[in-house]
Short mmCIF file of C-alpha atoms and ligand atoms in Angstrom, two decimals:
data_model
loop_
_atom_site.label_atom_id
_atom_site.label_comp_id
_atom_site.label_asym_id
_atom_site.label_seq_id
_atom_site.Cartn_x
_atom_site.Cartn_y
_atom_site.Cartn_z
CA UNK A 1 6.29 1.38 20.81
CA UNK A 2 8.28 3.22 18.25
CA UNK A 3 6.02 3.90 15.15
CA UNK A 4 7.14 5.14 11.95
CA UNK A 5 4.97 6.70 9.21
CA UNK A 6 5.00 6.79 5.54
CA UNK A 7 3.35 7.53 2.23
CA UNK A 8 3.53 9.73 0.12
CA UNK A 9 2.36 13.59 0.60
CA UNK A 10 -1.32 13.70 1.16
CA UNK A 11 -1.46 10.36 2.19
CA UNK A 12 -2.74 11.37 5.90
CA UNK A 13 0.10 10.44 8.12
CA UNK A 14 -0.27 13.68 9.78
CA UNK A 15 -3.98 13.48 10.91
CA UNK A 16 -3.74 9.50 11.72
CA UNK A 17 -0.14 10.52 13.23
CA UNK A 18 -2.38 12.62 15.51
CA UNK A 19 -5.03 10.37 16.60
CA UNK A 20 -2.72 7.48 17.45
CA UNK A 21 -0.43 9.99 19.98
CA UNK A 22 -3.76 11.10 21.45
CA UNK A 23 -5.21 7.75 21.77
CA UNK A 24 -2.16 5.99 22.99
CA UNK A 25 0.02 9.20 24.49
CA UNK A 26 3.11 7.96 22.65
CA UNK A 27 4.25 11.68 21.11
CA UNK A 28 3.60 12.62 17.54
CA UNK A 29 6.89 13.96 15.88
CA UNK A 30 6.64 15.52 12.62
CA UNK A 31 10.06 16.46 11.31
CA UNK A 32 8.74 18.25 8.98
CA UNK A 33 6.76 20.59 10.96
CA UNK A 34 9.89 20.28 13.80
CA UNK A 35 12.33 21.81 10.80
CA UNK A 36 9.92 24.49 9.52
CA UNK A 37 9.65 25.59 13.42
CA UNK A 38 13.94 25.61 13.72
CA UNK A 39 14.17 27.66 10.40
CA UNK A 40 11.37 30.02 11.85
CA UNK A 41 13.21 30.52 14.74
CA UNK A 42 16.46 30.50 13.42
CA UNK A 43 18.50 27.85 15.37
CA UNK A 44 21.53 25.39 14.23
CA UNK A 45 19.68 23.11 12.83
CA UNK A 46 17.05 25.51 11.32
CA UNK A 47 20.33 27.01 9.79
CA UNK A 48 21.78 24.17 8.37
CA UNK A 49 18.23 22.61 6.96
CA UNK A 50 17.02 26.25 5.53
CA UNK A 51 18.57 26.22 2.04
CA UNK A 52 17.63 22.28 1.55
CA UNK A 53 14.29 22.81 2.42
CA UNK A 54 13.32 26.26 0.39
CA UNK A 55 15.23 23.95 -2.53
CA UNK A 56 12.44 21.54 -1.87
CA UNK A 57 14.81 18.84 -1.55
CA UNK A 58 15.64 16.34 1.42
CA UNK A 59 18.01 17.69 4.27
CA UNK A 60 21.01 15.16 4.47
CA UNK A 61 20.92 12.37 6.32
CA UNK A 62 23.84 13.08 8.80
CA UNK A 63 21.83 16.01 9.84
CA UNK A 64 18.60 14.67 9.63
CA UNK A 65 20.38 11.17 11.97
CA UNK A 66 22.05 14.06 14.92
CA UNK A 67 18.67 15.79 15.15
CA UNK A 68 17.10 12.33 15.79
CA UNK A 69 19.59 11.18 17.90
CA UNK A 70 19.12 14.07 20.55
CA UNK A 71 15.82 13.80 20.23
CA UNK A 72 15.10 10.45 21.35
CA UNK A 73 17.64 10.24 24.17
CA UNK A 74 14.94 12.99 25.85
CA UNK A 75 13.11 11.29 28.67
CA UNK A 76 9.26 12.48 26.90
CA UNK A 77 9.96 9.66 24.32
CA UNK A 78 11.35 6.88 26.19
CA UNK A 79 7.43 4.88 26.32
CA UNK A 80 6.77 5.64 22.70
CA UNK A 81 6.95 7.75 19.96
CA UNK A 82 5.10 8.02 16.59
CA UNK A 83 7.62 9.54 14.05
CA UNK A 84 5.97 10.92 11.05
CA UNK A 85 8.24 11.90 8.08
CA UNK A 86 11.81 10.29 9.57
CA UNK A 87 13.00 7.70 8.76
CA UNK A 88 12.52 8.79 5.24
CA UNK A 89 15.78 7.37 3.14
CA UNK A 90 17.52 3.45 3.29
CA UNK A 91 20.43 5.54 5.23
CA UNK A 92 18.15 6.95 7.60
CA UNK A 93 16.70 3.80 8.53
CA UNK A 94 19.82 2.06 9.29
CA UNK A 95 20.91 4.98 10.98
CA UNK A 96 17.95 5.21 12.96
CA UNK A 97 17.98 1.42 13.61
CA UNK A 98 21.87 1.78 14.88
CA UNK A 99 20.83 3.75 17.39
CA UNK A 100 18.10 2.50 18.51
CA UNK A 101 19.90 -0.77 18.86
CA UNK A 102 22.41 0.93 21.26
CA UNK A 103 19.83 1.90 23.53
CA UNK A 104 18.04 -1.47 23.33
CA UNK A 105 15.28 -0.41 21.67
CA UNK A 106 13.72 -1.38 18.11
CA UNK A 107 11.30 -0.09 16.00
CA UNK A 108 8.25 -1.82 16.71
CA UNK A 109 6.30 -0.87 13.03
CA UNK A 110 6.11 0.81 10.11
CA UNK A 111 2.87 1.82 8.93
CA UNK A 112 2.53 2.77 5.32
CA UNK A 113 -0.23 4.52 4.02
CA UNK A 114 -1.09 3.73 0.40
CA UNK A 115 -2.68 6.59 -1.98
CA UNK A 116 -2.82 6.87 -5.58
CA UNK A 117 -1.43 10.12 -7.05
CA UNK A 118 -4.75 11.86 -8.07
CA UNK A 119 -6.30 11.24 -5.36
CA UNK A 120 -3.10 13.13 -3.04
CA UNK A 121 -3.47 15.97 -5.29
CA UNK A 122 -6.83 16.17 -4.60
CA UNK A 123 -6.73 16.08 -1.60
CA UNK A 124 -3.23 18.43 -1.33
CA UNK A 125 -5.15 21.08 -3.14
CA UNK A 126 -7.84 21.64 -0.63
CA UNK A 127 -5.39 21.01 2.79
CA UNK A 128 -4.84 23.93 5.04
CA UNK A 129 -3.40 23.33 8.28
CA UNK A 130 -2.48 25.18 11.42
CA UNK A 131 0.82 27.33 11.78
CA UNK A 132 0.78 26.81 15.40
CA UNK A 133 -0.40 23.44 16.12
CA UNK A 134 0.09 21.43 13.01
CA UNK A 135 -3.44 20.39 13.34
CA UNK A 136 -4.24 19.27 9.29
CA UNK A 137 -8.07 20.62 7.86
CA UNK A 138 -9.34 19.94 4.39
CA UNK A 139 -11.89 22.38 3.19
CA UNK A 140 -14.15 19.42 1.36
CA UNK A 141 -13.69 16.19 4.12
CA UNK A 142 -12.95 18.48 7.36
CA UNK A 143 -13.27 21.85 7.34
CA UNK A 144 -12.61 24.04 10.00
CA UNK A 145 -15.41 26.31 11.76
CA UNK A 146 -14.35 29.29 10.98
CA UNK A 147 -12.42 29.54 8.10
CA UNK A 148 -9.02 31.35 9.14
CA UNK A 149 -8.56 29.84 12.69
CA UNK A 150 -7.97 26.20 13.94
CA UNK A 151 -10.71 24.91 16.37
CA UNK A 152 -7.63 23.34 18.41
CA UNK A 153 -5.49 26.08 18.97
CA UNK A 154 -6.79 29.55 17.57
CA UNK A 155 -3.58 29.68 15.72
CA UNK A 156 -3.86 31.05 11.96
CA UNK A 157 -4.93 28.90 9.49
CA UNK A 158 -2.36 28.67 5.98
CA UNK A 159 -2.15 26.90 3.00
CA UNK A 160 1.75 25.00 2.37
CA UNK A 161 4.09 26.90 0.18
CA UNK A 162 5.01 23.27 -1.22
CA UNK A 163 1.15 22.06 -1.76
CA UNK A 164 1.59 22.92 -5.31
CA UNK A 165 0.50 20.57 -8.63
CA UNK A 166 4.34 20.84 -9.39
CA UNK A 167 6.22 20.09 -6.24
CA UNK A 168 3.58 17.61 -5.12
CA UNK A 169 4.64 15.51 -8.21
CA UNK A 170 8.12 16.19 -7.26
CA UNK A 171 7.48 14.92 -3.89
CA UNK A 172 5.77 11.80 -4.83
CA UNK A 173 9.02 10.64 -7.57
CA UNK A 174 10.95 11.25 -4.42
CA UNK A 175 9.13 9.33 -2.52
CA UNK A 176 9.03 6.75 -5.44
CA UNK A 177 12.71 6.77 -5.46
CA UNK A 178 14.10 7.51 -2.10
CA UNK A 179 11.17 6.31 0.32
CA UNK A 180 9.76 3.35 -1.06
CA UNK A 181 13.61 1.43 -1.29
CA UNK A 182 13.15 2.29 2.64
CA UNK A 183 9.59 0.83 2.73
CA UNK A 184 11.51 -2.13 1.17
CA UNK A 185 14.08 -2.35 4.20
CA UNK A 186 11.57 -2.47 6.85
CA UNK A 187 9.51 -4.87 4.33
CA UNK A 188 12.46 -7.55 4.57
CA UNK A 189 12.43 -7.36 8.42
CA UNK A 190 8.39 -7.88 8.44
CA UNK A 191 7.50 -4.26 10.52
CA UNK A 192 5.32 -3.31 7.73
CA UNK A 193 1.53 -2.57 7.37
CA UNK A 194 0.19 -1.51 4.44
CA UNK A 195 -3.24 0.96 5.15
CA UNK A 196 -5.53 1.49 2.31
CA UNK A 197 -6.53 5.06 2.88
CA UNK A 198 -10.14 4.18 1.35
CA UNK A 199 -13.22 5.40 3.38
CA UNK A 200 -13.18 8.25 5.87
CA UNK A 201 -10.44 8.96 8.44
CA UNK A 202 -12.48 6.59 10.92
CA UNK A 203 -12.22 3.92 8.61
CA UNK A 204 -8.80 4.19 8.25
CA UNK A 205 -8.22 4.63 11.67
CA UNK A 206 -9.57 1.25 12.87
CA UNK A 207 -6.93 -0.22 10.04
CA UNK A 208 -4.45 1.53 11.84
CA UNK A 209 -5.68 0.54 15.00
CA UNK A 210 -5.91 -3.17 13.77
CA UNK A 211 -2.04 -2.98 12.26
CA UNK A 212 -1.19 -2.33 15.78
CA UNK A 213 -2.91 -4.14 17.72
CA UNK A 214 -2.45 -7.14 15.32
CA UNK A 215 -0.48 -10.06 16.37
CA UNK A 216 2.63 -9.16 14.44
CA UNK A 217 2.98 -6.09 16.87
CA UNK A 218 3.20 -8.00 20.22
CA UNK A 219 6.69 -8.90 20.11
CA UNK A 220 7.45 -5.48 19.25
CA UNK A 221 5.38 -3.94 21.92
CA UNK A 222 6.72 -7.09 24.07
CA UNK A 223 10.17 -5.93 23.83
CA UNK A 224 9.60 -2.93 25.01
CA UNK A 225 7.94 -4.27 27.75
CA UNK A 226 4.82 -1.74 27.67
P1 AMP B 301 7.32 17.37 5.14
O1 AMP B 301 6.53 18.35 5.93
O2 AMP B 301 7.43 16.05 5.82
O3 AMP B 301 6.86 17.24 3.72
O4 AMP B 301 8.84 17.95 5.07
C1 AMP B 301 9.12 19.23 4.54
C2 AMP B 301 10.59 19.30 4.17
O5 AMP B 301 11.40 19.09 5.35
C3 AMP B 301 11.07 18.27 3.17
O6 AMP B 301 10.83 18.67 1.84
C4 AMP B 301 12.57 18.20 3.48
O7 AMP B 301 13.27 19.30 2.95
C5 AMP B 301 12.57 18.33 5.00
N1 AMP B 301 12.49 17.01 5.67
C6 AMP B 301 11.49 16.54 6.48
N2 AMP B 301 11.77 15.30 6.92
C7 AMP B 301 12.95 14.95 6.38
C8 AMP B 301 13.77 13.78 6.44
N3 AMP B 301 13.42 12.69 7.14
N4 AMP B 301 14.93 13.80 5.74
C9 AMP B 301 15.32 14.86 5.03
N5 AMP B 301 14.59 16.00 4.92
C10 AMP B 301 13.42 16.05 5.59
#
């Protein structure tokens, strides 16, 4: 099945992102994480999505649509895939949807993880996470062993440059006003589960597990005959 992820920052798509590719093996792809790696090592598209992302605003679509296009026609993610962070924009999800349709394939749902903005900040300002892995700690719910190295990897431990009171209320109008239209798209064409993030990550993990499972998944998963 083709998941997509969304909420706004701090939300947990990341860590639930996770646990449903480990649980079902469909692969967990965080564009985020995927551009930060290209700009690190400094290849086209790390190029071209540099200056958008230090700007702290979205990389255009037509980039953000190629990217996404290679990546899907690569045999890894032809069972599954859970994609955390794209589609992200009404354009992107057409896009996205246009291609898929091509390769007879459909996105099978959207879950959307629902979080008030105090509690993200909250929870933003005591997130570290893992500059190798990705892997997501948070020193209060789910701290790491030892404080500067992830228990998955051994890779160093950092803080975001854009976990910051200021661009996490930045993030959250642009999710308000780029991201939630979106949400509205998939809405219309009944893919969408809202999760309350209440309750610990295993709480919210059965609701994901539930919005899956559910009957309004089957046809998806049908379709795609897995
Ligand atoms: P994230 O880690 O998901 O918060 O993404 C970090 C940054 O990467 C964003 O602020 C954007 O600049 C860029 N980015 C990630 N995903 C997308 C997307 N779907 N469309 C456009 N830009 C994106």
């Amino acid at each position: 099945m083709i998941v997509v992820l969304a909420g706004p920052p701090g939300a947990g798509k990341g860590t639930h992102g996770r646990r449903i590719s480990a649980k079902r093996g469909w692969p967990h792809v965080s564009s985020g994480d995927l551009l930060r790696e290209a700009v690190d090592s400094g290849t086209e598209l790390g190029k071209q999505a540099e200056e958008y992302m230090a700007a702290g605003v979205l990389v255009p679509d037509e980039i953000m649509l190629e990217w996404v296009e290679e990546l899907l026609g690569r045999p890894e993610y032809a069972q599954g895939v859970v994609l955390d962070g794209f589609p992200r924009t009404v354009p992107q999800a057409m896009g996205l949807d246009d291609l898929l349709k091509r390769r007879g394939r459909d996105v099978g749902r959207v879950l959307v993880f629902d979080i008030d903005q105090d509690a993200a900040i909250r929870r933003l300002a005591t997130r570290i996470s893992c500059s190798k892995c990705g892997f997501v700690y948070n020193l209060t719910s789910n701290p790491p062993d030892d404080i500067g190295t992830c228990r998955a990897c051994g890779g160093e431990l950092e803080t975001r440059d854009d976990d910051t009171a200021e661009t996490i209320r930045a993030r959250f109008d642009e999710y308000r006003t780029l991201t939630e239209p979106m949400v509205e798209y998939y809405r219309k064409r009944g893919k969408v589960s809202i999760i309350s993030t209440e309750g610990g990550i295993d709480d919210v993990g059965r609701r994901v597990t539930e919005a899956l499972d559910g009957p309004r998944a089957v046809g998806a998963r049908g379709r795609e005959k897995e």
